[in-house]
Structure formats: structure tokens, C-alpha cells
Amino acid sequence: MTDKNNEKIDKNKEEPGGLRVKPINNGTVIDHIAGGQALNVLKILGISGTTGATVSVVMNVESKKLGKKDIVKVEDRELREEELNRIALIAPAASINIIRNCRVIEKRPVDLPDEIVGVVRCQNPNCISNTHEPIKSRMLVKVKNPVLLRCLYCEQPLANGIAEYLI
Amino acid sequence: MTDKNNEKIDKNKEEPGGLRVKPINNGTVIDHIAGGQALNVLKILGISGTTGATVSVVMNVESKKLGKKDIVKVEDRELREEELNRIALIAPAASINIIRNCRVIEKRPVDLPDEIVGVVRCQNPNCISNTHEPIKSRMLVKVKNPVLLRCLYCEQPLANGIAEYLI
């Protein structure tokens, strides 16, 4: 979905009292993250700070839609769809804005894929994915909202507290 | 140390191209954090995002002094000196600005205390502070720069990779 609106206008509407973080010229904006989940979003995206990317984060700002929300802006990097969709694990209402030359060139919700590989650890300590075998965790997405995962190997379900099981 | 300068003027000088995160009205600004250490600073301060505080973070922005730096702004909360000084463990060049009514009322560097309690885990797995005993880790600060810690219980030193041992 393409949205021709300028990002700045869009955001000021959402955040009364003005923007906390200025619009970026190029990169990816992840908006409408559930309040308090921004650090988990960074974890899912593999951004630890030491990656060198210029990243801005605001946590727990007012949102009409969510009450409190977080926003993450990653400059000069257009994150891939498969990376971004994993965010739906912990922030199902998140929306993605790809920015080029100060304009929003793509705007879309996150959409959980059918399978999540190497992102969430199985909660069964005896599962083969939790041993020292060279095996990546593989979780099937059985229900998207509220999220219900099932381990491909041992069939253990995972629904609550997914953030605690992020690898 | 009191500084009468307006924070905005101060920051624009430091960050060419304008502020990424807007000045806050009240709270604590931690500036000149070594690039990539902001998430560890949040960890040291016990801010996980689910604490409800409005927090802004920028990572890896240009700094004349540090090359790349991070900035953390915590709104409506004046962090205590003892909390803030722990930051020197991982960001010895950090500076603290306490903001009230849009003005910097205090500006000072971080200064590591002589002892750090309950913040850094001893790297000796057999240390009593790593067992299930109800004992908090206690690290003596032997050298402030570069940081050298020594466990009060088992005398194991800790100098490199302190961020990995944050509790």
C-alpha cells in the first residue's frame, strides 16, 4: 500500500504536543508498537546498538489508538519484509513505513508469516532445538491474533510471554 | 555544577544537522554515551520499557567528542546520583543533565562510586554471589578508567566486557 502523505504531517496528528523524534530522510519507521515493546522489537530485528545503525526509539508516548505506544526509526536501512513481519509476534498492531528522500514510499501493517525460524526458543527444555545440536528453532504460527505458536519439532505450544522466549 | 544554558542550544551545537530527539521539559538527559551502549545504560537504570516511563533513545549519532554517541532521555523522572553513576561502568564519558521547566538545572559528568552493589555479576561461577544464596553481588571499583572491578567475596577481577555481566 502506498501513502503519498508526508510522514511529518502523519505523525504530528498521532502524537499531540509534537514529535519526540524527528522524521528521518531514509530508512524504516516502525510505528504503533505496543507500549514498552520497543526493546523487544530491536531484539527481534537483531539491532543491539553495536551494529552501527543510527536508531531512534521512543517508549510510552501517548497514542489515540493504543493508549501508550512505542516507535522505532532505523535510518538508511530498509528492513526486509520477512524481518519486519516477525514484529507481529509481540506488536500485532505495528505498522511499517519505508521512507525514501523524506517521503513515505510504503506503509503497511505487519503480517505474521506461517513459520518463524530462529527467533523464538521452544519452552520445552528437552526439545531437540534446545540441545547443542546445530538446529534452528522452528515455530509454526497456528493462530495470528492472539498469537499461538507450536514447535515444529516437539509440538509444544507457546502463547503467553513470547517476549521472554526471544533468542 | 549548574549551567544556565538552554539545553536546546547546547545540543544543537553537539549534533550537526539538528536534534534527532526533541528537548524534554522535565527529567534526565544522559548524553555522550559511547556509541552502541544506550541499551546497556537502560539496563543499568532498570528501564525495560514496561516501566511506563516515557523514554527516548538515539543510537550512533555523530559526535565531535566521541565519533559516534548515544543519548537517553527519561521524561518526568530525575534519576538519583547513585543510579546514574553506575553508568560510568560502560560509558565513562557520559554526562548527566537534569531538566526542570525546560532548563538545565544540573549538568555533571558521571563518577563511578567505590562499590557497585547488585549491578554486575561476578564472572567466577563458583563465587557465593552466583549461588542461590540470598546475597547481592558486590564489586569494589579498584580503577575507574579503564574500569577494573574486584569481587568483594571471591576477589575475582573484572575489567573487559563488563556489559556482558550486567545483572
Tab-separated table of C-alpha atoms in Angstrom:
chain	number	residue	atom	x	y	z
A	1	MET	CA	0.000	0.000	0.000
A	2	THR	CA	1.420	3.382	-0.938
A	3	ASP	CA	0.653	6.538	1.008
A	4	LYS	CA	1.587	9.859	-0.520
A	5	ASN	CA	1.243	11.790	2.736
A	6	ASN	CA	4.301	13.361	4.203
A	7	GLU	CA	5.405	11.392	7.261
A	8	LYS	CA	5.718	14.522	9.398
A	9	ILE	CA	2.098	15.526	8.924
A	10	ASP	CA	1.045	11.971	9.606
A	11	LYS	CA	2.995	11.733	12.868
A	12	ASN	CA	2.005	15.099	14.292
A	13	LYS	CA	-1.592	14.001	14.040
A	14	GLU	CA	-0.759	10.879	16.026
A	15	GLU	CA	1.373	12.478	18.711
A	16	PRO	CA	-0.202	15.559	20.280
A	17	GLY	CA	2.389	18.008	21.562
A	18	GLY	CA	4.718	17.438	18.646
A	19	LEU	CA	7.172	14.828	17.536
A	20	ARG	CA	9.613	13.428	20.066
A	21	VAL	CA	11.861	12.029	17.364
A	22	LYS	CA	12.336	13.983	14.140
A	23	PRO	CA	11.346	12.462	10.800
A	24	ILE	CA	14.115	10.540	9.074
A	25	ASN	CA	15.187	11.107	5.480
A	26	ASN	CA	15.704	7.469	4.537
A	27	GLY	CA	15.052	4.197	6.300
A	28	THR	CA	12.331	2.329	8.149
A	29	VAL	CA	9.853	3.585	10.753
A	30	ILE	CA	8.010	1.065	12.896
A	31	ASP	CA	5.029	2.769	14.485
A	32	HIS	CA	2.176	1.659	16.742
A	33	ILE	CA	4.306	-0.762	18.721
A	34	ALA	CA	2.509	-1.722	21.942
A	35	GLY	CA	3.855	0.470	24.770
A	36	GLY	CA	7.000	-0.995	26.319
A	37	GLN	CA	7.787	-3.446	23.498
A	38	ALA	CA	10.315	-1.320	21.561
A	39	LEU	CA	13.350	-3.011	23.106
A	40	ASN	CA	11.935	-6.413	22.177
A	41	VAL	CA	11.371	-5.137	18.641
A	42	LEU	CA	15.062	-4.173	18.451
A	43	LYS	CA	15.942	-7.642	19.685
A	44	ILE	CA	13.782	-9.294	17.021
A	45	LEU	CA	15.451	-7.140	14.379
A	46	GLY	CA	18.909	-8.039	15.642
A	47	ILE	CA	19.732	-4.412	16.485
A	48	SER	CA	21.868	-4.294	19.600
A	49	GLY	CA	23.257	-0.803	19.206
A	50	THR	CA	26.667	-2.146	18.406
A	51	THR	CA	25.505	-2.807	14.850
A	52	GLY	CA	26.383	0.779	13.966
A	53	ALA	CA	22.964	1.712	12.566
A	54	THR	CA	21.550	5.092	13.596
A	55	VAL	CA	18.419	4.164	15.509
A	56	SER	CA	15.903	6.313	17.407
A	57	VAL	CA	13.443	4.856	19.873
A	58	VAL	CA	10.645	6.441	21.884
A	59	MET	CA	8.810	4.468	24.517
A	60	ASN	CA	5.455	5.042	26.156
A	61	VAL	CA	4.205	8.073	24.277
A	62	GLU	CA	0.505	8.871	24.066
A	63	SER	CA	-1.420	7.207	21.255
A	64	LYS	CA	-5.097	7.582	20.439
A	65	LYS	CA	-5.169	4.061	19.065
A	66	LEU	CA	-3.163	2.173	21.694
A	67	GLY	CA	-3.148	4.352	24.825
A	68	LYS	CA	0.631	4.129	25.055
A	69	LYS	CA	2.845	3.249	22.130
A	70	ASP	CA	6.499	2.927	21.144
A	71	ILE	CA	8.141	3.997	17.875
A	72	VAL	CA	11.401	2.750	16.333
A	73	LYS	CA	13.204	4.546	13.491
A	74	VAL	CA	16.118	2.907	11.716
A	75	GLU	CA	17.999	5.288	9.423
A	76	ASP	CA	19.409	4.449	5.999
A	77	ARG	CA	18.210	0.874	6.153
A	78	GLU	CA	15.112	-0.549	4.506
A	79	LEU	CA	14.338	-3.609	6.561
A	80	ARG	CA	13.212	-6.695	4.675
A	81	GLU	CA	9.587	-7.794	4.848
A	82	GLU	CA	10.465	-11.125	6.474
A	83	GLU	CA	12.437	-9.336	9.231
A	84	LEU	CA	9.617	-6.914	9.861
A	85	ASN	CA	6.800	-9.419	9.959
A	86	ARG	CA	8.333	-11.146	12.962
A	87	ILE	CA	7.472	-7.993	14.910
A	88	ALA	CA	3.838	-9.128	14.856
A	89	LEU	CA	4.838	-11.735	17.468
A	90	ILE	CA	4.955	-9.032	20.140
A	91	ALA	CA	3.374	-5.987	18.491
A	92	PRO	CA	0.494	-7.138	16.288
A	93	ALA	CA	-0.790	-3.583	15.725
A	94	ALA	CA	2.589	-2.297	14.471
A	95	SER	CA	2.763	-0.516	11.144
A	96	ILE	CA	5.744	-0.176	8.846
A	97	ASN	CA	6.721	2.949	6.931
A	98	ILE	CA	9.539	2.801	4.408
A	99	ILE	CA	10.982	6.297	3.872
A	100	ARG	CA	12.975	7.445	0.848
A	101	ASN	CA	14.002	11.066	0.310
A	102	CYS	CA	11.787	12.206	3.208
A	103	ARG	CA	8.650	10.597	1.737
A	104	VAL	CA	6.712	7.530	2.817
A	105	ILE	CA	7.005	5.191	-0.172
A	106	GLU	CA	5.386	2.198	1.521
A	107	LYS	CA	3.072	1.929	4.509
A	108	ARG	CA	1.609	-1.357	5.665
A	109	PRO	CA	0.685	-3.368	8.754
A	110	VAL	CA	2.855	-6.266	9.936
A	111	ASP	CA	1.651	-9.733	8.986
A	112	LEU	CA	2.905	-12.793	10.803
A	113	PRO	CA	4.284	-15.482	8.439
A	114	ASP	CA	3.229	-19.152	8.739
A	115	GLU	CA	6.561	-20.156	10.214
A	116	ILE	CA	9.137	-18.327	12.364
A	117	VAL	CA	12.694	-19.675	12.138
A	118	GLY	CA	15.438	-18.894	14.641
A	119	VAL	CA	13.583	-16.154	16.535
A	120	VAL	CA	11.676	-17.807	19.391
A	121	ARG	CA	13.017	-20.549	21.634
A	122	CYS	CA	10.821	-23.576	22.407
A	123	GLN	CA	9.799	-23.589	26.081
A	124	ASN	CA	10.313	-27.342	26.342
A	125	PRO	CA	13.842	-27.710	27.789
A	126	ASN	CA	14.091	-31.251	26.369
A	127	CYS	CA	13.203	-30.184	22.812
A	128	ILE	CA	15.951	-31.020	20.316
A	129	SER	CA	16.126	-27.307	19.385
A	130	ASN	CA	17.285	-26.569	22.956
A	131	THR	CA	20.167	-29.039	22.914
A	132	HIS	CA	23.572	-28.421	21.448
A	133	GLU	CA	22.504	-29.891	18.116
A	134	PRO	CA	23.070	-27.495	15.170
A	135	ILE	CA	19.326	-26.982	14.748
A	136	LYS	CA	17.486	-23.663	14.491
A	137	SER	CA	14.215	-23.245	16.364
A	138	ARG	CA	11.184	-23.520	14.065
A	139	MET	CA	7.790	-22.364	15.264
A	140	LEU	CA	4.596	-22.820	13.272
A	141	VAL	CA	2.102	-19.964	13.602
A	142	LYS	CA	-1.200	-21.689	14.410
A	143	VAL	CA	-3.206	-18.561	15.319
A	144	LYS	CA	-2.174	-14.985	14.447
A	145	ASN	CA	-4.195	-12.994	16.968
A	146	PRO	CA	-3.760	-13.647	19.819
A	147	VAL	CA	-0.564	-15.378	18.733
A	148	LEU	CA	-0.352	-19.149	19.201
A	149	LEU	CA	2.846	-20.882	18.145
A	150	ARG	CA	3.673	-24.582	18.026
A	151	CYS	CA	7.188	-26.031	17.902
A	152	LEU	CA	7.795	-27.928	14.650
A	153	TYR	CA	9.969	-30.487	16.445
A	154	CYS	CA	8.209	-31.329	19.719
A	155	GLU	CA	4.766	-29.742	19.148
A	156	GLN	CA	4.967	-27.780	22.415
A	157	PRO	CA	2.603	-24.763	22.166
A	158	LEU	CA	3.647	-21.203	23.103
A	159	ALA	CA	1.101	-18.424	23.541
A	160	ASN	CA	1.845	-16.223	26.536
A	161	GLY	CA	5.044	-14.374	27.387
A	162	ILE	CA	6.553	-14.828	23.919
A	163	ALA	CA	8.931	-11.892	24.561
A	164	GLU	CA	10.689	-13.955	27.232
A	165	TYR	CA	11.492	-16.662	24.699
A	166	LEU	CA	13.101	-14.414	22.091
A	167	ILE	CA	16.500	-15.797	21.136
B	1	MET	CA	27.671	22.278	38.692
B	2	THR	CA	24.883	24.497	37.401
B	3	ASP	CA	24.657	25.542	33.806
B	4	LYS	CA	22.265	28.286	32.803
B	5	ASN	CA	22.388	27.477	29.108
B	6	ASN	CA	19.244	26.338	27.450
B	7	GLU	CA	19.506	22.622	26.668
B	8	LYS	CA	18.411	23.100	23.084
B	9	ILE	CA	21.254	25.463	22.245
B	10	ASP	CA	23.654	23.125	23.952
B	11	LYS	CA	22.546	20.061	22.000
B	12	ASN	CA	22.342	21.679	18.578
B	13	LYS	CA	25.996	22.576	18.916
B	14	GLU	CA	26.773	18.903	19.595
B	15	GLU	CA	24.632	17.353	16.902
B	16	PRO	CA	25.106	18.946	13.499
B	17	GLY	CA	22.038	18.634	11.304
B	18	GLY	CA	19.634	19.239	14.154
B	19	LEU	CA	18.261	17.306	17.069
B	20	ARG	CA	17.014	13.782	16.491
B	21	VAL	CA	15.080	13.755	19.741
B	22	LYS	CA	13.398	16.957	20.890
B	23	PRO	CA	14.333	18.582	24.217
B	24	ILE	CA	12.319	17.373	27.179
B	25	ASN	CA	10.545	19.678	29.614
B	26	ASN	CA	11.365	17.774	32.791
B	27	GLY	CA	13.534	14.772	33.529
B	28	THR	CA	17.024	13.437	32.957
B	29	VAL	CA	19.183	13.517	29.833
B	30	ILE	CA	22.191	11.223	29.620
B	31	ASP	CA	24.460	12.451	26.858
B	32	HIS	CA	27.843	11.374	25.474
B	33	ILE	CA	27.188	7.685	25.948
B	34	ALA	CA	29.699	5.660	23.925
B	35	GLY	CA	28.079	4.659	20.594
B	36	GLY	CA	26.061	1.450	20.942
B	37	GLN	CA	25.868	1.430	24.752
B	38	ALA	CA	22.430	3.063	25.184
B	39	LEU	CA	20.604	-0.246	25.650
B	40	ASN	CA	23.080	-1.235	28.350
B	41	VAL	CA	22.525	2.147	30.023
B	42	LEU	CA	18.781	1.414	30.110
B	43	LYS	CA	19.557	-1.976	31.636
B	44	ILE	CA	21.734	-0.407	34.348
B	45	LEU	CA	18.954	2.061	35.129
B	46	GLY	CA	16.383	-0.727	35.355
B	47	ILE	CA	14.351	0.693	32.462
B	48	SER	CA	12.879	-2.152	30.470
B	49	GLY	CA	10.156	-0.267	28.626
B	50	THR	CA	7.453	-1.909	30.685
B	51	THR	CA	8.238	0.533	33.493
B	52	GLY	CA	5.851	3.054	31.941
B	53	ALA	CA	8.355	5.919	31.813
B	54	THR	CA	8.473	7.954	28.619
B	55	VAL	CA	11.963	7.343	27.310
B	56	SER	CA	13.692	8.462	24.116
B	57	VAL	CA	16.875	6.892	22.851
B	58	VAL	CA	19.102	7.692	19.900
B	59	MET	CA	21.954	5.433	18.965
B	60	ASN	CA	25.036	6.043	16.841
B	61	VAL	CA	24.649	9.725	16.042
B	62	GLU	CA	27.667	11.833	15.087
B	63	SER	CA	29.609	13.386	17.953
B	64	LYS	CA	32.669	15.615	17.700
B	65	LYS	CA	33.917	14.294	21.024
B	66	LEU	CA	33.247	10.555	20.652
B	67	GLY	CA	32.886	9.896	16.913
B	68	LYS	CA	29.587	8.084	17.491
B	69	LYS	CA	27.463	8.573	20.591
B	70	ASP	CA	24.144	7.575	22.085
B	71	ILE	CA	21.701	9.760	24.053
B	72	VAL	CA	18.997	8.679	26.522
B	73	LYS	CA	16.206	10.998	27.727
B	74	VAL	CA	13.937	9.954	30.564
B	75	GLU	CA	10.940	12.246	30.996
B	76	ASP	CA	9.455	13.394	34.288
B	77	ARG	CA	11.982	11.488	36.335
B	78	GLU	CA	15.080	12.910	37.990
B	79	LEU	CA	17.320	9.907	38.369
B	80	ARG	CA	19.269	9.633	41.605
B	81	GLU	CA	23.006	10.248	41.616
B	82	GLU	CA	23.786	6.704	42.744
B	83	GLU	CA	21.731	5.236	39.889
B	84	LEU	CA	23.412	7.480	37.367
B	85	ASN	CA	26.973	6.951	38.490
B	86	ARG	CA	26.744	3.248	37.654
B	87	ILE	CA	26.588	4.320	34.011
B	88	ALA	CA	30.316	5.077	34.234
B	89	LEU	CA	30.850	1.295	34.168
B	90	ILE	CA	30.111	1.201	30.456
B	91	ALA	CA	30.067	4.876	29.420
B	92	PRO	CA	32.779	6.739	31.325
B	93	ALA	CA	32.439	9.879	29.187
B	94	ALA	CA	28.672	10.187	29.805
B	95	SER	CA	27.277	13.456	31.115
B	96	ILE	CA	24.079	13.998	33.062
B	97	ASN	CA	21.651	16.857	32.566
B	98	ILE	CA	18.755	17.314	34.966
B	99	ILE	CA	15.993	19.331	33.303
B	100	ARG	CA	13.248	21.254	35.086
B	101	ASN	CA	10.804	23.529	33.255
B	102	CYS	CA	12.814	23.243	30.038
B	103	ARG	CA	16.052	24.417	31.673
B	104	VAL	CA	19.191	22.504	32.591
B	105	ILE	CA	19.386	22.859	36.379
B	106	GLU	CA	22.295	20.471	36.833
B	107	LYS	CA	24.984	19.247	34.455
B	108	ARG	CA	27.795	16.967	35.522
B	109	PRO	CA	29.907	14.025	34.419
B	110	VAL	CA	29.274	10.533	35.799
B	111	ASP	CA	31.595	9.441	38.591
B	112	LEU	CA	31.950	5.769	39.474
B	113	PRO	CA	31.419	5.068	43.197
B	114	ASP	CA	33.872	2.959	45.223
B	115	GLU	CA	31.490	-0.003	45.333
B	116	ILE	CA	28.803	-1.279	42.959
B	117	VAL	CA	26.082	-3.394	44.581
B	118	GLY	CA	23.693	-5.647	42.653
B	119	VAL	CA	24.579	-4.401	39.164
B	120	VAL	CA	27.424	-6.573	37.839
B	121	ARG	CA	27.656	-10.334	38.204
B	122	CYS	CA	30.971	-11.901	39.292
B	123	GLN	CA	32.497	-13.916	36.438
B	124	ASN	CA	33.575	-16.702	38.795
B	125	PRO	CA	30.778	-19.308	38.541
B	126	ASN	CA	31.723	-20.715	41.951
B	127	CYS	CA	31.518	-17.342	43.722
B	128	ILE	CA	28.980	-17.330	46.564
B	129	SER	CA	27.193	-14.407	44.831
B	130	ASN	CA	26.430	-16.760	41.900
B	131	THR	CA	24.818	-19.459	44.009
B	132	HIS	CA	21.252	-19.472	45.205
B	133	GLU	CA	22.262	-17.774	48.473
B	134	PRO	CA	20.322	-14.541	49.143
B	135	ILE	CA	23.435	-12.436	48.534
B	136	LYS	CA	23.739	-9.411	46.242
B	137	SER	CA	26.823	-9.076	44.056
B	138	ARG	CA	29.283	-6.524	45.439
B	139	MET	CA	32.078	-5.207	43.261
B	140	LEU	CA	34.826	-2.918	44.503
B	141	VAL	CA	35.999	-0.329	41.997
B	142	LYS	CA	39.781	-0.636	42.010
B	143	VAL	CA	40.490	1.560	38.966
B	144	LYS	CA	37.989	3.991	37.402
B	145	ASN	CA	39.470	4.428	33.934
B	146	PRO	CA	39.787	1.944	32.328
B	147	VAL	CA	37.394	0.291	34.785
B	148	LEU	CA	38.788	-2.517	36.942
B	149	LEU	CA	36.409	-4.198	39.386
B	150	ARG	CA	37.123	-6.809	42.029
B	151	CYS	CA	34.510	-9.068	43.642
B	152	LEU	CA	34.196	-8.368	47.388
B	153	TYR	CA	33.549	-12.052	48.100
B	154	CYS	CA	35.987	-14.041	45.954
B	155	GLU	CA	38.360	-11.267	44.778
B	156	GLN	CA	37.941	-12.254	41.113
B	157	PRO	CA	38.820	-9.227	38.939
B	158	LEU	CA	36.620	-7.991	36.075
B	159	ALA	CA	37.891	-5.497	33.514
B	160	ASN	CA	36.829	-6.343	29.977
B	161	GLY	CA	33.332	-6.982	28.655
B	162	ILE	CA	31.585	-5.597	31.739
B	163	ALA	CA	28.379	-5.088	29.711
B	164	GLU	CA	28.053	-8.883	29.373
B	165	TYR	CA	27.981	-9.260	33.154
B	166	LEU	CA	25.216	-6.750	33.849
B	167	ILE	CA	22.543	-8.365	36.019
